[in-house]
Coordinates of C-alpha atoms and ligand atoms in Angstrom, one line a residue:
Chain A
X974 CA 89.4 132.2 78.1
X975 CA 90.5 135.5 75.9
X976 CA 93.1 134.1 73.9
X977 CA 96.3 135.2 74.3
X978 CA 100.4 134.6 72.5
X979 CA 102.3 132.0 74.5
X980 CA 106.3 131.6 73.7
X981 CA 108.4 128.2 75.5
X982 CA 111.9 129.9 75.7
X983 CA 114.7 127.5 76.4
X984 CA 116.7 130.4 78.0
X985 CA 117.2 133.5 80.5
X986 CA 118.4 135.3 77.6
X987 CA 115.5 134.9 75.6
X988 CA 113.1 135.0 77.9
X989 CA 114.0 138.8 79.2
X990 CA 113.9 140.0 75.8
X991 CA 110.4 138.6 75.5
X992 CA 109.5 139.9 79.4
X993 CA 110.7 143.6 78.6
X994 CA 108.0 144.3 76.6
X995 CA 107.8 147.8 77.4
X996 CA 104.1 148.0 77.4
X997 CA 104.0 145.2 80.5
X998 CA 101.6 143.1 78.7
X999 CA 103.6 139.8 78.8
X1000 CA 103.4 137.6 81.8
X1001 CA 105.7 135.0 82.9
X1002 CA 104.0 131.2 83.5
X1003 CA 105.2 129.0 86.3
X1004 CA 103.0 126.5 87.5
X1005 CA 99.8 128.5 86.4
X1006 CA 97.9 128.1 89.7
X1007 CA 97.3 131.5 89.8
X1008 CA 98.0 132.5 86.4
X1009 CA 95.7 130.5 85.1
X1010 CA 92.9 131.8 87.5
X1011 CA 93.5 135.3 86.6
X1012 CA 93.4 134.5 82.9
X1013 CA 90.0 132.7 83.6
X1014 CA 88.3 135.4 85.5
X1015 CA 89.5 138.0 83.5
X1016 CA 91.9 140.1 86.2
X1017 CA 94.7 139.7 84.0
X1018 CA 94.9 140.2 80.3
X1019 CA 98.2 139.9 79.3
X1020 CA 98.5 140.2 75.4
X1021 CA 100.8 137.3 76.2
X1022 CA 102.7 134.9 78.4
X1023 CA 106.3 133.0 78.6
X1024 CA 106.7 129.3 80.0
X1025 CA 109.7 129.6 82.6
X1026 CA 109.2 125.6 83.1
X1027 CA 112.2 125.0 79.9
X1028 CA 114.4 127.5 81.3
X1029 CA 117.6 125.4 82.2
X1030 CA 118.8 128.0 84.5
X1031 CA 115.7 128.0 86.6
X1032 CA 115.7 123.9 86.7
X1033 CA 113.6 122.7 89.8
X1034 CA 116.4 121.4 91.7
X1035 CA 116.8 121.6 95.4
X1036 CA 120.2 121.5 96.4
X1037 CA 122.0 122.0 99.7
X1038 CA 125.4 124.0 99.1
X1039 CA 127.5 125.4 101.8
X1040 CA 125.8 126.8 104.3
X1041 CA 122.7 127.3 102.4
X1042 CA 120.0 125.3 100.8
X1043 CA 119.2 126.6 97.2
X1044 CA 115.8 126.0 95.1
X1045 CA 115.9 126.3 91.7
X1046 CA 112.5 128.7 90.4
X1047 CA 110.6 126.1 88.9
X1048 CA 110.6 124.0 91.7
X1049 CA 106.9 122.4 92.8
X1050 CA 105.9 122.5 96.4
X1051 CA 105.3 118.6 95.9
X1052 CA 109.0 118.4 95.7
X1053 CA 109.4 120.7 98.3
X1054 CA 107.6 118.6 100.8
X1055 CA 109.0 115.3 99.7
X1056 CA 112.8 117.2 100.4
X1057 CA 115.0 115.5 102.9
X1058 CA 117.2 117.8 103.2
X1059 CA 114.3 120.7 103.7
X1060 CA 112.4 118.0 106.3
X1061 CA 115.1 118.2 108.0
X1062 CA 116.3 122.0 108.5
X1063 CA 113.6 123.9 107.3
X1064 CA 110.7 122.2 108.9
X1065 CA 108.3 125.1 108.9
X1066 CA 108.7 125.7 105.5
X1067 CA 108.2 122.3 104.7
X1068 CA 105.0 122.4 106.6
X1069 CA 103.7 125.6 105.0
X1070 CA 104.6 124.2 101.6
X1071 CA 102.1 121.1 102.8
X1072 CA 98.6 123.3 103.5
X1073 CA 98.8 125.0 99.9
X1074 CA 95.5 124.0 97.7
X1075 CA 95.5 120.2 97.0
X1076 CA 97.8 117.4 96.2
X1077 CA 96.8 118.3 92.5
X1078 CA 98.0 122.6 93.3
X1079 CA 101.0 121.1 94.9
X1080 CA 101.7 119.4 92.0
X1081 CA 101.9 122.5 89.7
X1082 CA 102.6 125.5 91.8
X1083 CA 106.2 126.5 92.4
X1084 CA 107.4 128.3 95.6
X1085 CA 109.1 131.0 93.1
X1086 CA 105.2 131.8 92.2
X1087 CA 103.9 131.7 95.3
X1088 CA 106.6 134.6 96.6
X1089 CA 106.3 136.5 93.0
X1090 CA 102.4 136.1 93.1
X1091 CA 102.6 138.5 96.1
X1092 CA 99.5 137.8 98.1
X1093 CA 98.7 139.1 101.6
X1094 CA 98.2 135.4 102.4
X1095 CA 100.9 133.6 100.6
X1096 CA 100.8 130.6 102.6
X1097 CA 104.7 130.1 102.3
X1098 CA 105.9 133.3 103.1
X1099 CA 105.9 133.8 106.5
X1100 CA 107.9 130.8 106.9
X1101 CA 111.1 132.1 103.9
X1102 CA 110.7 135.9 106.0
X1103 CA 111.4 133.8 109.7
X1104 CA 114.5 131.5 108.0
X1105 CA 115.7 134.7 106.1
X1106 CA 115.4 133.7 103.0
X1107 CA 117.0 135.5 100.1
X1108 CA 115.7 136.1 96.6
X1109 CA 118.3 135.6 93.2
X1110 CA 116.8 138.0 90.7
X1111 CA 118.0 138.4 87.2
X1112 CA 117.0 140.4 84.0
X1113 CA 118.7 142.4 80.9
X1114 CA 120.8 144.4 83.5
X1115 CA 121.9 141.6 85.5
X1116 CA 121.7 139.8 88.8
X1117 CA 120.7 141.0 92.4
X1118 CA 119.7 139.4 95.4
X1119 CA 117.4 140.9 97.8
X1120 CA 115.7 139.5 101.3
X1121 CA 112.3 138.0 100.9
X1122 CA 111.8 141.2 103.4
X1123 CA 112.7 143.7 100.6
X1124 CA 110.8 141.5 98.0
X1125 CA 107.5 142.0 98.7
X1126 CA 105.9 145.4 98.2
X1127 CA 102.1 145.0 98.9
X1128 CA 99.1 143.2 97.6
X1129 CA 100.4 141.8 94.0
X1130 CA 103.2 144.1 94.0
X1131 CA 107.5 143.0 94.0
X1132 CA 110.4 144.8 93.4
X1133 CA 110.3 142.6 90.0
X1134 CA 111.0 145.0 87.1
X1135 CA 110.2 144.8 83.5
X1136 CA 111.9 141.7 82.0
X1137 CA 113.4 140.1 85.5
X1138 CA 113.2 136.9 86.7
X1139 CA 113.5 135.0 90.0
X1140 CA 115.7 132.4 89.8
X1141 CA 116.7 130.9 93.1
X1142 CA 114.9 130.9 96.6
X1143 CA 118.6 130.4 98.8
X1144 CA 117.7 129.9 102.3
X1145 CA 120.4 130.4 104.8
X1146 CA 121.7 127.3 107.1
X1147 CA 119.7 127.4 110.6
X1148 CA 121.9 127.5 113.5
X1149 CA 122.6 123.6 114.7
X1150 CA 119.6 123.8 117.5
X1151 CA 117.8 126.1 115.7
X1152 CA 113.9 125.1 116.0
X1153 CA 111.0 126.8 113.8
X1154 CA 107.1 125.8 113.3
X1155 CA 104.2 126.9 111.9
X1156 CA 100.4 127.1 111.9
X1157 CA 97.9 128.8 109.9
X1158 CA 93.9 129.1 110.5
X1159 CA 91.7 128.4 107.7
X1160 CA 87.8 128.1 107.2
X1161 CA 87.6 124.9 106.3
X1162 CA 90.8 121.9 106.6
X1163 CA 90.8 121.5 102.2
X1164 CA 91.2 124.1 99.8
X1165 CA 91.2 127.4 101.2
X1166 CA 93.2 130.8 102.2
X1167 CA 94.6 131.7 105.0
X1168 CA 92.4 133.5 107.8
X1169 CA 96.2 133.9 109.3
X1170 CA 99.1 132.1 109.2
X1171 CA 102.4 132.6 111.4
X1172 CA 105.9 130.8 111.2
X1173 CA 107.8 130.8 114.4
X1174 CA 112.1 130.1 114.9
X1175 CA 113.8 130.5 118.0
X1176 CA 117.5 130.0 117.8
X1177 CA 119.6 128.6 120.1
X1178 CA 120.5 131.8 121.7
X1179 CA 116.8 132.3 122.1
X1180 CA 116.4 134.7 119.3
X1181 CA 112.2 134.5 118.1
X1182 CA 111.2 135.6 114.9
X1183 CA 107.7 136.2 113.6
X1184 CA 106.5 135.5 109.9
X1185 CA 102.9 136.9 109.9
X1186 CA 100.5 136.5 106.4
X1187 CA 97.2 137.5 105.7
X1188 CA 97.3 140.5 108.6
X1189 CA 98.5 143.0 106.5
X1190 CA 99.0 144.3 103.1
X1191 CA 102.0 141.7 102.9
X1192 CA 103.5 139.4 104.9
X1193 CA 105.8 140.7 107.6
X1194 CA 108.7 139.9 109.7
X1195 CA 108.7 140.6 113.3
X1196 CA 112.4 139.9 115.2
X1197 CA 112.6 139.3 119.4
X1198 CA 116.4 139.5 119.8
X1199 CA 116.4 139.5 123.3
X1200 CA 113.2 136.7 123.7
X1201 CA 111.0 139.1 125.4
X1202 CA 108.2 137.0 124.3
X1203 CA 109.3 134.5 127.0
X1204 CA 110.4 136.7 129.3
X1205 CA 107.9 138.0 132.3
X1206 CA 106.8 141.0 129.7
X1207 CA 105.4 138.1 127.4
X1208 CA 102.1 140.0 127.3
X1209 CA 103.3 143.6 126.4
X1210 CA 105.4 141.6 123.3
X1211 CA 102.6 139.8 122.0
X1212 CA 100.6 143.1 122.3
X1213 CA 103.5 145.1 120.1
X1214 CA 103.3 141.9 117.2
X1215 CA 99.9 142.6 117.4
X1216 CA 99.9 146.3 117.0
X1217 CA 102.4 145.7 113.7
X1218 CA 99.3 144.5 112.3
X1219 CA 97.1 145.8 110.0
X1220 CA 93.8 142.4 109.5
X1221 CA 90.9 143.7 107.4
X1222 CA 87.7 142.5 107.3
X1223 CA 86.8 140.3 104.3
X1224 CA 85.1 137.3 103.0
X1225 CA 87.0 135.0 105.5
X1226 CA 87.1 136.6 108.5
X1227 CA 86.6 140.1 110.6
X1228 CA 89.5 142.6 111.3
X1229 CA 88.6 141.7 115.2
X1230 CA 88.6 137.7 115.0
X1231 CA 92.1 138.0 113.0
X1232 CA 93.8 140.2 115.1
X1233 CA 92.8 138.1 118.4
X1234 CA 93.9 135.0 116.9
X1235 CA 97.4 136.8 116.2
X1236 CA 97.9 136.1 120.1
X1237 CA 96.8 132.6 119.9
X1238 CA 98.9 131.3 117.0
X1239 CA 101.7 132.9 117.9
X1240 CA 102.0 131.2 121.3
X1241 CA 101.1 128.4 119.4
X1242 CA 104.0 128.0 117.4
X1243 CA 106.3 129.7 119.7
X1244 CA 105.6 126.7 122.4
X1245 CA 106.8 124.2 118.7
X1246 CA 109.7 126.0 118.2
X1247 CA 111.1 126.2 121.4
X1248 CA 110.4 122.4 122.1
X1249 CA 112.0 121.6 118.4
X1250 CA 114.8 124.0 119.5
X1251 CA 117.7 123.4 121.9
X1252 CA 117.7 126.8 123.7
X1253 CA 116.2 126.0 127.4
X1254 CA 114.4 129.4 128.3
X1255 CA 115.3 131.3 131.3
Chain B
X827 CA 105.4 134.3 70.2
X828 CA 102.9 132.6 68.4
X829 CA 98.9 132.2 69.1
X830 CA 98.4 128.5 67.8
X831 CA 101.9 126.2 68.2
X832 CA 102.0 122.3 66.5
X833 CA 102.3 119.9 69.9
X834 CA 102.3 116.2 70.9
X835 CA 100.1 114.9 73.1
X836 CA 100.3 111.4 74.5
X837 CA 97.0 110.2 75.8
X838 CA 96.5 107.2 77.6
X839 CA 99.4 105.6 75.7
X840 CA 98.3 107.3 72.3
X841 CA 99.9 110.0 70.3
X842 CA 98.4 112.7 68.9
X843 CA 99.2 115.6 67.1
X844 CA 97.8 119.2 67.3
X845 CA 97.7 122.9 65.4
X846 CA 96.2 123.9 69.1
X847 CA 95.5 127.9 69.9
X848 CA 97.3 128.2 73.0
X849 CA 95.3 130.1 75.3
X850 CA 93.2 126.3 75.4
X851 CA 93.0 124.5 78.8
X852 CA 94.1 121.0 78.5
X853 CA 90.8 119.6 79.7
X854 CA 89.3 121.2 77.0
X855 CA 91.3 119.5 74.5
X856 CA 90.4 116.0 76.2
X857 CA 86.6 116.3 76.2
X858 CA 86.2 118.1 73.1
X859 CA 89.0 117.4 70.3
X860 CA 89.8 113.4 71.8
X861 CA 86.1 112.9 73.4
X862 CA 87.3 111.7 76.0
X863 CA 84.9 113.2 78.7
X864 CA 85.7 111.3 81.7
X865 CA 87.4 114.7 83.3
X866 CA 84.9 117.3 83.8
X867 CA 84.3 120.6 84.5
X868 CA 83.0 122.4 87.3
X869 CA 84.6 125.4 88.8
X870 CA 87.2 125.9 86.4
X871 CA 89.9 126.9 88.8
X872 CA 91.6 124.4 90.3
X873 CA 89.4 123.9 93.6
X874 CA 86.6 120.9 93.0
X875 CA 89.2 118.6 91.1
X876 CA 86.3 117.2 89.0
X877 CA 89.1 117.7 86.2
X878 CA 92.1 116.0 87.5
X879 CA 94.3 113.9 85.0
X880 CA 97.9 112.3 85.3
X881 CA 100.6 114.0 83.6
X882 CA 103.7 112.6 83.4
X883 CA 102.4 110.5 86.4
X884 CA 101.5 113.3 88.7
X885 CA 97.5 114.9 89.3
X886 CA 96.9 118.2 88.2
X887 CA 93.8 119.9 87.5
X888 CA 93.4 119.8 83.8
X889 CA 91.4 123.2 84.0
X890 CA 94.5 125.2 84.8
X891 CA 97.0 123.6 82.4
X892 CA 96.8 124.7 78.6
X893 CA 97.5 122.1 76.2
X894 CA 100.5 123.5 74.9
X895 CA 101.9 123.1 78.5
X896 CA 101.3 119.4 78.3
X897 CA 103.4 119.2 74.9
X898 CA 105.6 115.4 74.6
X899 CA 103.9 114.4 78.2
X900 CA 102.2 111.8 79.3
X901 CA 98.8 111.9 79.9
X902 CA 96.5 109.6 81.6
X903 CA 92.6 110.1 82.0
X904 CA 90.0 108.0 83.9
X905 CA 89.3 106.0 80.6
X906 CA 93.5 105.4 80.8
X907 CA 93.2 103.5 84.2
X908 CA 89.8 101.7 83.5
X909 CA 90.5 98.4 82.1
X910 CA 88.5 97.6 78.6
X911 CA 85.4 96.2 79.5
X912 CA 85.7 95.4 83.2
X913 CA 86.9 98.1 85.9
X914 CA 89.9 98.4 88.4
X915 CA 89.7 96.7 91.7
X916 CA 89.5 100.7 92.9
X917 CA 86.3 101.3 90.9
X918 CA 85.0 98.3 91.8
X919 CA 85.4 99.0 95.6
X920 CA 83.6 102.5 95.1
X921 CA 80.6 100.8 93.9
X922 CA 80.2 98.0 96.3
X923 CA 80.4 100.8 98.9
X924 CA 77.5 103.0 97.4
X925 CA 80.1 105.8 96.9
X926 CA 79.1 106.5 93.8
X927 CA 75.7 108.9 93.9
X928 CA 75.4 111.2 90.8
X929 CA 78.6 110.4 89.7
X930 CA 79.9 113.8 88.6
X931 CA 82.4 113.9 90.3
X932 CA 84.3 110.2 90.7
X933 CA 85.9 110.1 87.6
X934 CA 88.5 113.1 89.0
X935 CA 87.8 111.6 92.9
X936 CA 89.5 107.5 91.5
X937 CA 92.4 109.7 89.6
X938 CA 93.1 110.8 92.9
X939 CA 93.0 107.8 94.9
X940 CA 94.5 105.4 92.3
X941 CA 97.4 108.0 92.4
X942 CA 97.3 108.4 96.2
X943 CA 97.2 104.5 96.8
X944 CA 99.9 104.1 94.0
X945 CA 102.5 106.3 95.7
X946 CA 101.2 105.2 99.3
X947 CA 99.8 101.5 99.5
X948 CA 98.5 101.7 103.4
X949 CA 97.5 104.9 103.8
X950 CA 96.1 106.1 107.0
X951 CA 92.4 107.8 106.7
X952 CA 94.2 110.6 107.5
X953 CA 96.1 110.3 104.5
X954 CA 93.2 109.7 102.4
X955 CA 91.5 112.3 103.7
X956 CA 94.8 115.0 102.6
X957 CA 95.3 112.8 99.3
X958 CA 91.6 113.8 98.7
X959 CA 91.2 116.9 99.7
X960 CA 91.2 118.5 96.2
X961 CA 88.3 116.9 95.0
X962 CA 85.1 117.9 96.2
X963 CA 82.0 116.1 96.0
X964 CA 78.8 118.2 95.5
X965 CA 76.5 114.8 97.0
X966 CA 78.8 114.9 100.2
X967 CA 79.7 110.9 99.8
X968 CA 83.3 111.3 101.3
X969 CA 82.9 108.7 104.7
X970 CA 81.6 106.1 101.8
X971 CA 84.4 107.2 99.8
X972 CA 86.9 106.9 102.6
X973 CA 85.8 103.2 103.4
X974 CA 85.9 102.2 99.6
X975 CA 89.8 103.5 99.7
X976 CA 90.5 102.1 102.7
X977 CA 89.2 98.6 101.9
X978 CA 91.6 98.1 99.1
X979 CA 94.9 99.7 101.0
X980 CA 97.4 96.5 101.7
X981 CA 97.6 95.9 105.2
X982 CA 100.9 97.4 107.3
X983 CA 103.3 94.4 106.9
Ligands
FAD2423 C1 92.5 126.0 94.2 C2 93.7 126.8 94.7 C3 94.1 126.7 96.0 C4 95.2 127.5 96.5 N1 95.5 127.4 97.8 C5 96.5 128.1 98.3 C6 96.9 128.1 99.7 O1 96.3 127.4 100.5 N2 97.9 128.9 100.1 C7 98.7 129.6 99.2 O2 99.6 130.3 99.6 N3 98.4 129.7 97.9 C8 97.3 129.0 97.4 N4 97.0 129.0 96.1 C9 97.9 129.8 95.2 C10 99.2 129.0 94.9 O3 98.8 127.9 94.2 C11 100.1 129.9 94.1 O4 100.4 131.1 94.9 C12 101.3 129.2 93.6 O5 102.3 128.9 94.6 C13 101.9 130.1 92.5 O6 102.9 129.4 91.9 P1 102.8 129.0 90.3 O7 104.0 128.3 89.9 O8 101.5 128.3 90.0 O9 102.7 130.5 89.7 P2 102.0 131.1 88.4 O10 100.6 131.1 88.6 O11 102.6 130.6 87.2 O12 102.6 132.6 88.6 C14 102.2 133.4 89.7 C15 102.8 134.8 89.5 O13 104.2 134.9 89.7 C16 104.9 135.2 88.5 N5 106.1 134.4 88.5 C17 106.1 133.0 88.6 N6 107.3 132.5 88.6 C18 108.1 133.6 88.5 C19 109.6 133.8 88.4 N7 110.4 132.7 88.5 N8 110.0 135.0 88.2 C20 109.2 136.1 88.2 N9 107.9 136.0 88.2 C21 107.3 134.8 88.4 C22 103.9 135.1 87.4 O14 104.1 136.0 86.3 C23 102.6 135.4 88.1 O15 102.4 136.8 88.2 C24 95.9 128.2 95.6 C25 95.6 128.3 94.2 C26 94.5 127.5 93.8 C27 94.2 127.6 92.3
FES2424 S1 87.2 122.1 87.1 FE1 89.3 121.9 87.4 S2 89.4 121.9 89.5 FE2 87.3 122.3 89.2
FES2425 S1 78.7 111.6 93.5 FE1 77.7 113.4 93.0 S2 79.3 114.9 93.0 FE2 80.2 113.2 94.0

C-alpha cells in the first residue's frame, strides 16, 4: 500500500480542520471496507486520512427518540442488525443491513459509509430513501440536514463538501401499520454486489414507495401516493418504475436482464410489505 | 498528522509495543513483525477471509484494518484459540471430518466458526452457512466443513 499520514482526532472540531484541506487530499476513515480497498488498488491516493471511530460526537449508538430512531455515524451494520428497536420498525433496513459482505464486513462497515461511499449499488440505500431517512451533516460552517434523496449525487459523488461530516442517519417513525421489505438479486448468495436491489413500504393508507439500487447512476426513490401499483393499472405503474431506470451493462449483469427483473422484485417485495402492513387493498 | 504513530497491540493476551508506519495492514504486522502466520493473505480485500482475526472479540478481515486502527485492542489469532500442544474440540472436529485439504484457508475458516458457535451454540446449517460466508475456500470443502461445525453445536434444549 502507498503510504499515506493518518491522524485519530478525538473531536468534530478537530477533525474539520484536518478534512478542509483545501487541496481534497485527506479522506475520512470509518470502518475502512471500502477505504481500505481503494487504498489497495490504487483508486484513491489520499496524501492522508482521519479516523472518525474516536469522535465522541459520532459515537455508534442507536437510539430511538421521539418520533424518530437516530444512528450515531460510526455505527457497524453488525449492530444494526442485532437492533431491537430497528427489528422491530425498520425491518427492511434491518434486512438490507444483513446481505452486506460477510459477518467479518459487517463487523467493520458503518451505515454512515455505506451512504457517504455513494455507490450505484449501496446495498442499504434503497431501504433509508423508502423510510425517508434524513442525513445530519456538519463541518466548519455548521450543521444541515438533508434527505438521503438530496444526498446522493451520482456514482461516488454527495453533497459532502470540504471538511463535513455525517453524523447521524435519523429515520423518521413509520406509521403504526406501516409494512416495508426488501430483496436484492446477487450472482452468487456470499460476498457480492447487487445485480438489483429494491426496498418496498406501503403505509397504512396504502401509500408504496420504491427504493431502487444498482439501476441507475444512484439509487432512487420512486413514490405511489394513490397505490396505483395495486390498482387494475398495476402494469402501466410497474412499466413507469421501470422507465425511471437507467441499468447498464457490466460485469454482473446486462442492461436487459436488470431491467426485467425491476418488474419481478418489485412485486416481490410489494406482495411482503403489504402482508407486513395493515392496509387491506381495495 | 503523522506517517508512523507509537501503538499498543494486545495479541493473544500479550502486549506489544510499536513505532508502526501507519499506512500498514494489521495482518501485516501479525505475520511479519509477531510471526505469527496463522492469518494469511489472499485477495487482500476483504472477500476470501483467509485473514480473519478477533478484535476486541469481533471477526474482521485483518487485510483491511491498519495496525494503528487496532491500537489498546484485543487481538486474537488462530494460535490465540489453539490450546498449547493439543487443539480445540473445533479443530479437532475439522480433521476427523476430512475438512481440512490444503489447509490455506482454515486457519481464517475456525476463527469464524469458533466465533459463530461462541455467539450462537446451535446454529442451524443455515446459520453456518451465513456465519461462513466470508471465508472462501479455494479446495471447495464447505459440506465437510458444514458437518464438522454442526457436530460440535449443543443440541436445542
Ligand atoms: C468484501 C466486501 C463486500 C462488500 N459487500 C457489500 C454489499 O454486499 N453491499 C454493499 O452495499 N456494500 C458492500 N461492501 C461495501 C461496504 O462494506 C461499504 O459500503 C461500507 O458500508 C462502508 O462503510 P465503512 O464504514 O467501511 O466506510 P469507509 O470505507 O471507512 O468509508 C467509505 C467512504 O465514506 C466516507 N465516509 C465514511 N464515514 C463518513 C462520515 N461519517 N462522514 C463523511 N464521510 C464519511 C469515507 O471518506 C469514504 O469515502 C462490501 C465491501 C467489501 C470489502
Ligand atoms: S486476505 Fe483478507 S479477506 Fe482475503
Ligand atoms: S482447504 Fe484448501 S483452501 Fe480451503
Amino acid at each position: 500500500m502507498r503510504a499515506f499520514d493518518y491522524a485519530r482526532p478525538s473531536t468534530l472540531v478537530e477533525a474539520f480542520e484536518l478534512l478542509s484541506a483545501p487541496d481534497g487530499g485527506v479522506k475520512a476513515l470509518a470502518g475502512g471496507t471500502d477505504l481500505l480497498v481503494g487504498l489497495r488498488n490504487g483508486a484513491i491516493r489520499p496524501r492522508a486520512v482521519v479516523d472518525l471511530k474516536h469522535i465522541r460526537e459520532l459515537a455508534p449508538v442507536i437510539r430511538a427518540d421521539k418520533e424518530c430512531m437516530s444512528i450515531g455515524a460510526n455505527a457497524v451494520l453488525a449492530q444494526l442488525t442485532a437492533s431491537e428497536g430497528l427489528r422491530r420498525d425498520y425491518p427492511a433496513l434491518v434486512e438490507s443491513a444483513a446481505v452486506v459482505g460477510s459477518v467479518q464486513i459487517r463487523h467493520r462497515a458503518t451505515l454512515a459509509g455505506n451512504l457517504c461511499n455513494a455507490s450505484p449499488a449501496a446495498d442499504t440505500v434503497p431501504a433509508l430513501l423508502a423510510y425517508g431517512a434524513d442525513v445530519v451533516i456538519r463541518g466548519p460552517s455548521g450543521e444541515r440536514r438533508v434527505s438521503v434523496d438530496n444526498f446522493v449525487l451520482g456514482p461516488r459523488e454527495t453533497v459532502l463538501t470540504a471538511g463535513e461530516i455525517v453524523t447521524t442517519i435519523v429515520l423518521p417513525t413509520p406509521k403504526p401499520g406501516t409494512g416495508a421489505a426488501f430483496a436484492r438479486l446477487t450472482r452468487r448468495r456470499g460476498v457480492d454486489l447487487a445485480i438489483l436491489s429494491v426496498c418496498c413500504l406501503v403505509d397504512p393508507e396504502g401509500e408504496v414507495r420504491f427504493g431502487l439500487g444498482a439501476v441507475g447512476p444512484r439509487p432512487f426513490l420512486v413514490r405511489d401516493s394513490a397505490a396505483a401499483v395495486v390498482s387494475s393499472t398495476a402494469a402501466e405503474q410497474f412499466a413507469a418504475l421501470v422507465a425511471k431506470a437507467s441499468p447498464i451493462t457490466d460485469v454482473r449483469a446486462s442492461h436487459d436482464y436488470r431491467q426485467a427483473m425491476i418488474t419481478v422484485l418489485a412485486r416481490r417485495t410489494l406482495a411482503a410489505a403489504i402482508e407486513r402492513s395493515s392496509w387491506v387493498s381495495p | 498528522m503523522s506517517s508512523r504513530r507509537l501503538v499498543t497491540l494486545s495479541v493473544n493476551g500479550r502486549e506489544h509495543e510499536f513505532d508502526v508506519l501507519v499506512h500498514r495492514p494489521l495482518l501485516e504486522v501479525l505475520r511479519e513483525d509477531l510471526g505469527l502466520t496463522g492469518a494469511k493473505e489472499c485477495c487482500a480485500v476483504g472477500e476470501c477471509g483467509a485473514c480473519t482475526v478477533l478484535v476486541d472479540g469481533l471477526t474482521v478481515n485483518s487485510c483491511l484494518m491498519l495496525a494503528v486502527e487496532a491500537d489498546n485492542r484485543q487481538i486474537t489469532t488462530i494460535e490465540g484459540l489453539t490450546p498449547g500442544e493439543s487443539l480445540s474440540p473445533l479443530q479437532d472436529s475439522f480433521l476427523a471430518h476430512g475438512a481440512v485439504q490444503c489447509g490455506f484457508c482454515i486457519p481464517g475458516m475456525i476463527v469464524s466458526a469458533q466465533f459463530l458457535l461462541d455467539s450462537n451454540p446451535s446454529p442451524t446449517a443455515s446459520e453456518i452457512n451465513e456465519g461462513l460466508a466470508g471465508n472462501l475456500c479455494r479446495c471447495g470443502g464447505y459440506k465437510r466443513m458444514l458437518r464438522a461445525v454442526e457436530a460440535i453445536t449443543e443440541p436445542e434444549a
